[in-house]
Amino acid sequence: MKKLICLLVSFLLLTGMCAVAEEALFTPGTYEVETQGFGGPITVSVTVTDSEITDVSITGDQETPGLGAVAVANLGDAIEKAQTPNVEAVSGATVSSNAIIAAATEALESAGADIAKLDAQRRDLTEGETVREDKTIDTEIVIVGAGGAGMTAAIMARQAGKDFVILEKMPYVGGNTTKATGGMNAAETHYQKEQGIEDTVAQFVEDTMKGGHQLNNPDLVQTLAANSAAAIDWLDSIGAQLPKVSFSGGATNARIHAPEDGSGVGGYLVDKFSSTLDEMGVQVMLNTRATELLVEDGAVCGVLAEGPDANYTIHAKAVILTTGGFGANEDMYTQYRPDLKGTVTTNAPGATGDGIVMAQAVGADLVDIEQIQLHPTVEQTTSMLITESVRGDGAILVNQQGERFINELETRDVVSAAELAQPEQYAYIIFDQYLRDNLKAIEKYVKNNLTVQADTIEELATSLNIPAENLAKTLADWNQCVANQEDTLFGRTTGMNNPLETPPYYAIQIAPGIHHTMGGVRINTSAEVLNTEGNPIPGLFAAGEVTGGVHGGNRLGGNAVADIVVFGRIAAESAIAFCK
Ligand code: ADP
């Protein structure tokens, strides 16, 4: 919890409140409050004179790169400019932003501030902003969106010596890719061979088609699987190794590839991609949103974009759309799926479907647009996704009666539906200290107070208001299933290596949240965007979540990262060939 460490309160404090003039807003000095952010402690230090906030310094080195880090970097300035702690949270970094705002409020209250009065006197944040210019850029390729697919395409374009620009509407790169926690599916990789894992491209195709309810475009799935091992080699070549191979929902064989140290694959890859781009001298144009595709004689030839201080007209021979999905755009997903109104989302704030809308405006066809995946383990108060690896490593799900109700490693749609079929429409994910010790991701959940912890299963049940004898029986039965390697209740066959028997025990209450939009613009195996007649739109390419067809009616865990690397590379190759 928060700890007030009021520091360096100036000599005026000693002279007491009586010395403060009548209209003084603060007791001058520096006030420091330590609080808990998304990834670790954050310290907010506020300096005030009697009438003004003169400095807000925030330190918090362990915030999620991109999201919390932006909150740490930007909110201090915003508070200083507005002269009140009640500034807008950085979207996508709500936990960090709220922690910072609450800590700044506490610090200012310690300085004697009346926050309501500060709010009433709030200063305009846009004061002093410069007039926007119109700028024109001529280049060969424009890449729109700097998530996993966009940065993959950018690295490829630079490796081929192409002239290009990459736009990103948010103040940071990474998009939804940053949030990918599991890994990347790939078959017949050198890692699998070295570890004696037998797997085939054909099995990968079969699993993906089955997981997607056979709705997927088989040609795209074949392309995904057949190029996955080469994608792993390419990642190796830029120093992004994914050597840890394990099972994931819907996969027949151990196929999901993750970083050695157990960290989330998305954050790891985004770091590697952005440092590679830095080393290559590529600067992503941040805070720059593409608004429209330019077309001449039926061919796409550039984009219009809005930057922080300029409007851009960017002329190019080819455009690659890598703008991600629309899981953060409630209007758009309820347009296609009214039943999902009000469902929480795990998506990054940039996932608003811009690329789909822009492509449609130039005649692109859409495919499977109503196919939206719910992720079954989302903590509802923070929208934080509890990674599938927790179940993959051995956790179980129980309902409010303390009973299992599904094979926890069934596909995401099946597990989500099973949760929604429980009377309370939520469940608890249950694990033990052994799992915590072996999965780094769990620390984040504990630090954010998402976990309920107890020394015995009975105590855990009591804390959750679950009948204690039920939970004890469920755990005993489950541990017996693990010992026998046979799940007699629900036929689970994977994630059965660790019995849940090492106290303390943990539970997190979870329910489904919007996770992935499977549908999007229709592409062919060369990542060319197709029009409603099925013909490529010259000059327009797309890769990643903006596209549809790869995942069909349900995406398997590990296939989003495979999609962005495989099709990000193909889109770049096709665009490069088109420029010639
Ligand atoms: P993928 O996994 O397909 O790479 P991500 O969600 O990781 O998708 O990345 C998509 C990126 O595109 C995000 O960083 C998002 O902010 C960015 N983006 C979305 N719309 C636009 C736009 N209109 N202009 C520029 N960038 C955009």
XYZ file of C-alpha atoms and ligand atoms in Angstrom:
607
model
C 0.000 0.000 0.000
C 0.900 3.565 -0.289
C 3.535 4.909 1.963
C 3.912 8.601 2.586
C 7.521 9.639 2.877
C 7.134 13.375 3.023
C 10.599 14.682 2.213
C 12.409 17.940 2.291
C 9.470 19.932 3.456
C 10.894 23.422 3.289
C 11.450 25.786 6.125
C 8.059 27.320 5.508
C 6.474 24.167 6.812
C 8.186 24.756 10.129
C 6.676 28.193 10.308
C 3.325 26.455 10.103
C 0.094 26.920 8.233
C -0.353 30.306 9.921
C 2.413 31.749 7.740
C 0.555 30.775 4.585
C -1.189 33.713 2.981
C -4.949 33.572 2.812
C -5.213 32.541 -0.837
C -2.256 30.139 -0.695
C -3.035 26.819 -2.348
C -0.168 24.797 -0.871
C 2.358 24.654 1.895
C 5.573 24.982 -0.122
C 7.886 22.007 -0.224
C 8.483 18.652 -1.894
C 6.191 15.767 -1.080
C 6.870 12.199 -2.074
C 4.474 9.246 -2.181
C 5.377 5.692 -3.067
C 2.717 3.505 -4.650
C 2.263 0.267 -6.575
C 2.091 0.479 -10.386
C 1.406 -2.248 -12.943
C 4.873 -3.752 -12.848
C 6.323 -2.548 -9.547
C 6.682 0.445 -7.240
C 6.284 3.981 -8.566
C 7.431 7.070 -6.690
C 5.664 10.381 -7.308
C 7.437 13.488 -6.059
C 5.558 16.796 -6.191
C 7.145 20.215 -5.563
C 4.919 23.202 -4.849
C 5.246 26.886 -4.015
C 2.355 28.464 -2.139
C 0.486 29.032 -5.405
C 1.809 26.611 -7.992
C 2.823 23.020 -8.741
C 6.342 23.550 -10.067
C 7.529 19.986 -10.589
C 6.117 16.465 -10.701
C 8.748 13.743 -10.980
C 7.742 10.125 -11.400
C 10.049 7.137 -11.229
C 8.976 3.568 -11.863
C 11.480 1.512 -13.782
C 9.531 -1.702 -13.886
C 6.456 -0.453 -15.744
C 5.412 -2.361 -18.881
C 7.515 -1.020 -21.731
C 5.305 1.120 -23.919
C 2.207 1.390 -21.767
C 2.997 2.074 -18.106
C 6.286 3.624 -19.165
C 4.394 6.228 -21.195
C 2.208 6.976 -18.191
C 5.338 7.434 -16.102
C 6.868 9.702 -18.726
C 3.814 11.837 -19.563
C 1.577 12.229 -16.542
C 4.002 14.377 -14.545
C 4.043 16.997 -17.300
C 0.273 16.826 -17.666
C -0.270 17.395 -13.923
C 2.199 20.286 -13.939
C 0.484 21.868 -16.949
C -3.062 21.371 -15.676
C -2.133 22.315 -12.063
C -4.350 19.504 -10.775
C -3.688 15.786 -10.312
C -6.951 14.929 -12.066
C -5.634 14.552 -15.595
C -6.656 12.039 -18.221
C -5.212 8.531 -17.759
C -2.923 7.270 -20.509
C -5.211 4.908 -22.393
C -4.058 1.318 -22.139
C -2.101 2.075 -18.984
C -4.998 2.547 -16.607
C -3.424 0.720 -13.660
C -0.212 2.783 -13.780
C -2.063 6.023 -14.556
C -4.536 5.600 -11.717
C -1.727 4.772 -9.301
C 0.165 7.916 -10.342
C -2.919 10.149 -10.138
C -3.826 8.780 -6.694
C -0.254 9.235 -5.426
C -0.055 12.801 -6.776
C -3.403 13.551 -5.120
C -2.124 12.211 -1.808
C 1.088 14.229 -2.096
C -0.832 17.423 -2.865
C -3.261 16.807 -0.030
C -0.237 16.489 2.267
C 0.776 19.903 0.960
C -2.573 21.201 2.160
C -4.239 21.393 -1.271
C -7.993 21.446 -1.757
C -8.224 19.232 -4.851
C -11.704 20.495 -5.790
C -10.309 24.035 -5.884
C -7.420 22.886 -8.108
C -9.908 21.218 -10.441
C -11.953 24.411 -10.626
C -8.827 26.354 -11.631
C -7.571 23.706 -14.073
C -5.380 25.134 -16.837
C -5.881 24.342 -20.521
C -3.447 21.618 -21.626
C -3.473 22.765 -25.247
C -2.254 26.285 -24.317
C 0.803 27.266 -26.335
C 0.442 24.444 -28.889
C 1.975 25.181 -32.268
C 0.044 25.666 -35.520
C -0.140 22.497 -37.663
C 1.802 22.382 -40.921
C 1.068 20.498 -44.152
C 3.926 18.216 -45.184
C 4.494 15.889 -48.128
C 6.698 12.797 -48.051
C 7.731 10.729 -51.076
C 8.836 7.179 -50.366
C 8.577 3.632 -51.734
C 6.564 1.902 -49.003
C 4.338 3.152 -46.160
C 3.770 0.742 -43.276
C 0.743 1.729 -41.195
C 0.916 0.514 -37.579
C 3.975 -0.441 -35.531
C 2.819 -3.580 -33.741
C 4.376 -6.981 -34.343
C 3.379 -7.288 -38.018
C 4.359 -3.696 -38.864
C 7.744 -3.852 -37.187
C 8.464 -7.239 -38.817
C 7.665 -5.711 -42.220
C 9.812 -2.660 -41.405
C 12.853 -4.768 -40.487
C 12.410 -6.756 -43.705
C 12.107 -3.560 -45.767
C 15.259 -2.135 -44.224
C 17.125 -5.411 -44.738
C 16.164 -5.146 -48.435
C 17.468 -1.575 -48.548
C 14.062 -0.057 -49.295
C 13.052 3.528 -48.664
C 9.991 3.477 -46.392
C 8.186 5.132 -43.491
C 6.362 3.449 -40.626
C 3.521 5.261 -38.855
C 2.161 4.572 -35.371
C -0.798 6.481 -33.993
C 0.013 5.844 -30.345
C 2.946 7.446 -28.476
C 4.566 3.996 -28.266
C 5.063 0.953 -30.472
C 3.824 -2.575 -29.842
C 0.013 -2.548 -30.030
C -1.710 -5.738 -28.990
C 1.499 -7.631 -29.696
C 2.980 -6.263 -26.443
C 0.194 -8.050 -24.607
C 0.796 -11.490 -26.135
C 1.771 -13.608 -23.174
C 2.035 -17.176 -24.449
C 4.337 -17.732 -27.376
C 4.546 -18.426 -31.089
C 3.323 -21.620 -32.726
C 5.707 -23.128 -35.243
C 6.212 -26.651 -36.563
C 9.315 -28.569 -37.634
C 11.573 -25.974 -36.004
C 15.175 -26.578 -35.029
C 14.166 -26.073 -31.370
C 11.608 -28.881 -31.583
C 14.147 -31.160 -33.291
C 16.828 -30.393 -30.679
C 14.347 -31.202 -27.928
C 13.168 -34.443 -29.542
C 9.656 -33.086 -30.197
C 7.950 -34.645 -33.189
C 5.637 -32.304 -35.030
C 4.666 -31.650 -38.627
C 3.413 -28.778 -40.740
C 0.444 -30.965 -41.686
C -0.491 -31.470 -38.009
C -0.148 -27.733 -37.377
C -2.544 -27.115 -40.309
C -4.988 -29.725 -39.048
C -4.997 -28.326 -35.480
C -5.464 -24.750 -36.721
C -8.337 -25.711 -39.013
C -9.979 -27.745 -36.268
C -9.492 -24.939 -33.717
C -10.989 -22.482 -36.232
C -14.034 -24.739 -36.817
C -12.871 -25.311 -40.432
C -13.901 -21.732 -41.236
C -10.289 -20.708 -41.915
C -8.976 -20.203 -45.436
C -6.946 -23.444 -45.855
C -4.433 -21.797 -48.192
C -3.625 -19.114 -45.624
C -3.314 -21.734 -42.878
C -0.972 -23.824 -45.056
C 1.125 -20.690 -45.675
C 1.169 -19.912 -41.946
C 2.317 -23.392 -40.966
C 4.739 -24.002 -43.833
C 6.575 -20.722 -43.183
C 6.567 -20.926 -39.397
C 9.925 -22.677 -38.950
C 11.582 -20.175 -41.301
C 10.002 -17.387 -39.245
C 11.619 -18.835 -36.100
C 14.983 -18.889 -37.952
C 14.478 -15.284 -39.017
C 13.708 -14.276 -35.423
C 16.912 -16.077 -34.376
C 18.812 -14.039 -36.965
C 17.749 -10.761 -35.349
C 18.534 -12.052 -31.860
C 14.948 -12.890 -30.836
C 15.205 -16.476 -29.645
C 12.127 -18.459 -28.602
C 13.643 -21.750 -27.392
C 11.144 -22.799 -24.710
C 8.703 -25.173 -26.419
C 5.546 -26.360 -24.692
C 1.883 -27.304 -25.151
C -0.884 -24.815 -25.716
C -4.672 -25.160 -26.069
C -5.784 -27.000 -29.217
C -2.298 -28.163 -30.249
C -1.610 -31.888 -30.664
C 2.122 -31.479 -30.100
C 4.384 -29.183 -28.073
C 4.533 -26.303 -30.540
C 4.324 -22.967 -28.759
C 7.758 -21.271 -28.669
C 8.514 -18.796 -25.874
C 11.493 -16.830 -24.528
C 13.971 -18.745 -22.383
C 13.395 -16.707 -19.218
C 9.629 -17.286 -19.122
C 8.793 -13.673 -19.936
C 5.783 -12.848 -22.129
C 6.503 -13.362 -25.821
C 4.910 -10.071 -26.916
C 6.908 -7.730 -24.699
C 10.050 -9.680 -25.539
C 9.524 -9.452 -29.310
C 8.440 -5.810 -29.239
C 11.656 -4.949 -27.360
C 13.747 -6.910 -29.861
C 11.947 -5.448 -32.884
C 12.213 -1.873 -31.682
C 15.863 -2.188 -30.681
C 16.611 -3.771 -34.080
C 14.864 -0.838 -35.806
C 16.868 1.580 -33.630
C 20.119 -0.130 -34.601
C 19.076 0.025 -38.258
C 18.431 3.749 -37.922
C 14.679 3.441 -38.564
C 12.576 5.973 -36.733
C 8.929 5.080 -36.209
C 6.725 8.169 -36.708
C 4.876 8.052 -33.376
C 1.615 9.864 -32.599
C 0.921 9.752 -36.345
C -2.411 8.312 -37.417
C -3.151 7.273 -41.001
C -6.639 8.471 -41.911
C -7.124 7.582 -45.561
C -5.585 5.560 -48.386
C -4.704 7.478 -51.559
C -5.752 5.866 -54.851
C -4.800 6.689 -58.420
C -5.971 4.722 -61.457
C -7.246 1.940 -59.211
C -3.922 1.518 -57.406
C -3.171 2.506 -53.820
C -0.386 5.088 -53.875
C 0.000 6.429 -50.366
C -1.809 7.648 -47.267
C -2.994 10.777 -45.542
C -1.919 10.988 -41.906
C -2.172 13.294 -38.901
C 0.999 13.784 -36.884
C 1.477 15.649 -33.612
C 2.245 18.930 -35.370
C 1.652 18.287 -39.075
C -0.779 16.811 -41.564
C 1.016 14.478 -43.948
C 0.405 13.476 -47.522
C 2.631 10.456 -48.054
C 3.117 9.287 -51.636
C 4.358 5.706 -52.054
C 4.375 2.827 -54.505
C 2.955 0.414 -51.918
C 1.105 0.529 -48.593
C 1.233 -2.243 -45.986
C -1.619 -2.164 -43.481
C -0.587 -3.578 -40.113
C -3.066 -1.666 -37.979
C -4.270 -4.618 -35.886
C -7.856 -5.548 -35.026
C -10.853 -3.715 -33.566
C -11.187 -5.279 -30.112
C -10.849 -1.874 -28.426
C -13.617 -0.282 -30.487
C -16.896 -1.098 -28.761
C -18.981 0.651 -31.430
C -17.378 -1.446 -34.137
C -17.545 -4.814 -32.410
C -21.105 -4.310 -31.290
C -21.968 -3.331 -34.878
C -20.941 -6.851 -35.915
C -21.758 -8.609 -32.626
C -24.459 -6.800 -30.612
C -24.352 -9.622 -28.022
C -20.891 -8.463 -26.906
C -22.028 -5.052 -25.677
C -20.444 -4.243 -22.322
C -17.892 -7.091 -22.404
C -14.465 -6.054 -21.047
C -11.563 -6.059 -23.506
C -7.939 -7.106 -23.131
C -6.993 -5.059 -26.180
C -4.474 -2.240 -26.485
C -6.213 1.120 -27.096
C -4.963 1.414 -30.688
C -6.979 -1.637 -31.796
C -9.833 0.383 -33.245
C -10.131 -1.157 -36.709
C -8.809 1.883 -38.644
C -7.123 -0.281 -41.276
C -10.296 -2.245 -41.923
C -12.313 0.939 -42.425
C -9.637 2.515 -44.661
C -9.294 -0.634 -46.787
C -13.046 -1.002 -47.141
C -13.212 2.577 -48.421
C -10.989 1.591 -51.373
C -12.990 -1.536 -52.193
C -11.395 -4.223 -50.017
C -13.477 -7.256 -49.133
C -13.930 -8.303 -45.511
C -13.984 -11.877 -44.251
C -15.275 -13.478 -41.007
C -15.779 -9.994 -39.555
C -18.233 -11.214 -36.893
C -15.764 -13.814 -35.575
C -14.570 -12.356 -32.276
C -12.691 -14.381 -29.726
C -13.307 -14.192 -26.014
C -10.372 -15.086 -23.783
C -11.556 -17.190 -20.853
C -9.239 -15.913 -18.123
C -9.575 -12.144 -17.776
C -9.617 -10.442 -14.381
C -12.642 -8.192 -14.739
C -11.774 -5.171 -12.582
C -8.469 -4.515 -14.393
C -9.133 -6.308 -17.747
C -5.816 -8.027 -17.091
C -5.404 -11.267 -18.976
C -4.238 -14.236 -16.953
C -1.954 -16.015 -19.381
C -2.871 -19.436 -20.727
C 0.528 -20.635 -19.464
C -0.909 -20.693 -15.923
C -3.288 -23.425 -17.041
C -0.637 -24.921 -19.321
C 1.624 -25.291 -16.290
C -1.092 -27.012 -14.270
C -3.735 -24.613 -12.908
C -7.398 -25.616 -12.868
C -10.654 -23.671 -13.086
C -13.426 -24.087 -10.527
C -16.852 -22.520 -10.190
C -18.378 -20.922 -7.102
C -19.202 -24.439 -5.858
C -15.483 -25.295 -5.968
C -15.981 -27.775 -8.797
C -14.177 -28.163 -12.102
C -16.524 -27.788 -15.081
C -14.412 -28.117 -18.255
C -11.105 -29.335 -19.659
C -9.262 -26.093 -18.861
C -7.075 -26.381 -21.971
C -9.932 -26.704 -24.423
C -9.971 -23.953 -27.058
C -10.700 -20.428 -25.802
C -14.224 -20.260 -27.197
C -15.172 -23.550 -25.515
C -13.716 -22.581 -22.122
C -15.306 -19.097 -22.310
C -18.701 -20.589 -23.135
C -18.372 -23.053 -20.233
C -17.692 -20.162 -17.827
C -20.681 -18.224 -19.099
C -22.808 -21.343 -18.569
C -22.044 -21.296 -14.803
C -24.754 -19.597 -12.723
C -22.372 -16.789 -11.695
C -20.819 -16.478 -15.202
C -17.321 -16.408 -13.689
C -14.798 -18.891 -12.334
C -11.628 -19.041 -10.261
C -8.255 -20.098 -11.562
C -6.488 -22.079 -8.837
C -2.735 -22.695 -8.576
C -0.009 -23.206 -5.992
C 3.375 -21.870 -4.950
C 5.203 -24.302 -7.244
C 3.524 -22.745 -10.277
C 4.223 -19.250 -8.961
C 7.909 -20.076 -8.542
C 8.107 -21.339 -12.110
C 6.121 -18.739 -14.034
C 7.324 -15.154 -13.986
C 3.976 -13.770 -15.226
C 2.315 -14.704 -11.927
C 4.342 -12.098 -9.993
C 2.488 -9.338 -11.821
C -0.865 -10.739 -10.720
C 0.266 -10.993 -7.105
C 1.753 -7.478 -7.103
C -1.498 -6.067 -8.451
C -3.471 -7.736 -5.677
C -5.442 -9.886 -8.107
C -4.710 -13.060 -6.169
C -6.366 -14.429 -3.056
C -3.765 -16.416 -1.110
C -4.082 -18.961 1.708
C -1.929 -21.512 3.494
C -4.446 -24.329 3.099
C -7.051 -25.234 0.506
C -9.768 -24.961 3.165
C -8.715 -21.420 4.056
C -8.629 -20.506 0.387
C -12.171 -21.853 -0.023
C -13.366 -19.856 2.981
C -11.877 -16.644 1.573
C -13.701 -17.274 -1.712
C -16.956 -18.258 -0.050
C -16.709 -21.713 -1.646
C -17.796 -24.829 0.327
C -14.423 -25.944 1.771
C -15.067 -29.687 1.431
C -15.856 -29.246 -2.280
C -12.637 -27.432 -3.068
C -10.588 -29.908 -1.013
C -12.172 -32.823 -2.890
C -11.668 -31.142 -6.271
C -7.964 -30.594 -5.550
C -7.496 -34.146 -4.231
C -9.261 -35.614 -7.280
C -7.252 -33.442 -9.632
C -3.941 -34.396 -8.031
C -4.939 -38.043 -8.439
C -5.644 -37.388 -12.151
C -2.167 -35.859 -12.461
C -0.610 -38.875 -10.708
C -2.465 -41.265 -13.054
C -1.977 -38.976 -16.060
C -5.663 -39.384 -16.768
C -8.396 -36.777 -16.317
C -11.403 -38.996 -15.666
C -13.795 -36.042 -15.474
C -13.077 -33.891 -18.517
C -10.437 -35.720 -20.543
C -7.720 -33.099 -20.160
C -4.460 -34.475 -21.540
C -2.047 -31.549 -21.346
C -0.718 -29.312 -18.561
C -0.752 -32.284 -16.197
C 2.851 -32.301 -15.011
C 2.472 -30.475 -11.715
C 0.101 -31.533 -8.947
C -1.344 -28.611 -6.973
C 0.088 -29.468 -3.576
C 2.654 -26.824 -2.598
C 1.226 -24.181 -0.241
C 0.398 -21.370 -0.240
C -2.490 -21.750 -2.669
C -3.765 -18.976 -4.933
C -6.997 -18.056 -6.702
C -7.914 -15.306 -9.167
C -11.523 -14.620 -10.090
C -11.834 -14.514 -13.882
C -14.414 -14.345 -16.661
C -14.235 -13.961 -20.457
C -13.030 -10.763 -22.149
C -12.759 -9.680 -25.795
C -9.384 -10.786 -27.003
C -8.947 -11.188 -30.731
C -10.900 -10.135 -33.795
C -10.389 -13.015 -36.214
C -12.046 -11.287 -39.166
C -10.684 -8.426 -41.227
C -9.584 -7.567 -44.732
C -9.417 -10.459 -47.167
C -5.893 -11.303 -48.332
C -4.317 -14.009 -50.477
C -1.215 -16.059 -49.621
C 0.979 -13.191 -50.897
C -0.652 -10.804 -48.377
C -2.225 -8.819 -51.201
C -5.533 -7.224 -50.184
C -8.411 -8.498 -52.332
C -11.411 -6.538 -53.538
C -14.981 -7.794 -53.467
C -14.434 -9.494 -56.865
C -11.509 -11.450 -55.408
C -8.813 -9.510 -57.287
C -5.778 -7.895 -55.634
C -5.985 -4.145 -55.113
C -2.691 -3.014 -56.688
C -0.299 -1.506 -54.148
C -2.187 -2.618 -51.031
C -0.876 -5.319 -48.702
C -1.890 -6.328 -45.183
C -0.695 -8.582 -42.378
C -1.598 -9.471 -38.811
C -4.831 -8.888 -36.952
C -6.139 -6.402 -39.548
C -6.639 -9.387 -41.866
C -9.217 -12.189 -41.759
C -9.175 -15.799 -42.852
C -6.123 -17.180 -41.064
C -7.854 -18.089 -37.815
C -11.412 -18.860 -38.963
C -13.922 -19.010 -36.138
C -11.433 -19.291 -33.283
C -7.736 -18.470 -32.981
C -5.470 -20.909 -31.196
C -3.138 -19.500 -28.563
C 0.274 -18.957 -30.178
C -1.127 -18.390 -33.676
C -1.355 -14.578 -33.463
C 2.399 -14.258 -33.077
C 2.933 -16.824 -35.854
C 0.559 -14.751 -38.019
C 2.369 -11.438 -37.481
C 5.847 -12.786 -38.141
C 4.950 -15.067 -41.073
C 2.578 -12.670 -42.846
C 4.523 -9.553 -41.795
C 7.489 -11.014 -43.691
C 5.363 -12.038 -46.684
C 3.665 -8.611 -46.889
C 7.078 -6.951 -46.933
C 8.403 -9.336 -49.611
C 5.316 -8.781 -51.777
C 5.432 -4.998 -51.373
C 9.147 -4.968 -52.187
C 8.535 -7.076 -55.319
C 5.629 -4.796 -56.298
C 7.863 -1.698 -56.057
C 10.216 -3.206 -58.613
P -0.564 -6.941 -35.070
O -0.529 -7.978 -34.001
O -1.383 -7.314 -36.228
O 0.794 -6.438 -35.405
P -0.970 -4.839 -33.144
O -2.211 -4.539 -32.404
O 0.167 -5.453 -32.399
O -1.373 -5.716 -34.407
O -0.394 -3.522 -33.800
C -1.178 -2.654 -34.560
C -0.610 -1.240 -34.379
O -1.190 -0.371 -35.313
C -0.909 -0.669 -32.999
O 0.283 -0.221 -32.402
C -1.881 0.474 -33.300
O -1.780 1.542 -32.385
C -1.451 0.880 -34.689
N -2.488 1.598 -35.461
C -3.814 1.301 -35.501
N -4.454 2.160 -36.313
C -3.518 3.017 -36.806
C -3.563 4.140 -37.681
N -4.711 4.571 -38.216
N -2.407 4.781 -37.956
C -1.231 4.382 -37.401
N -1.137 3.350 -36.545
C -2.253 2.658 -36.258
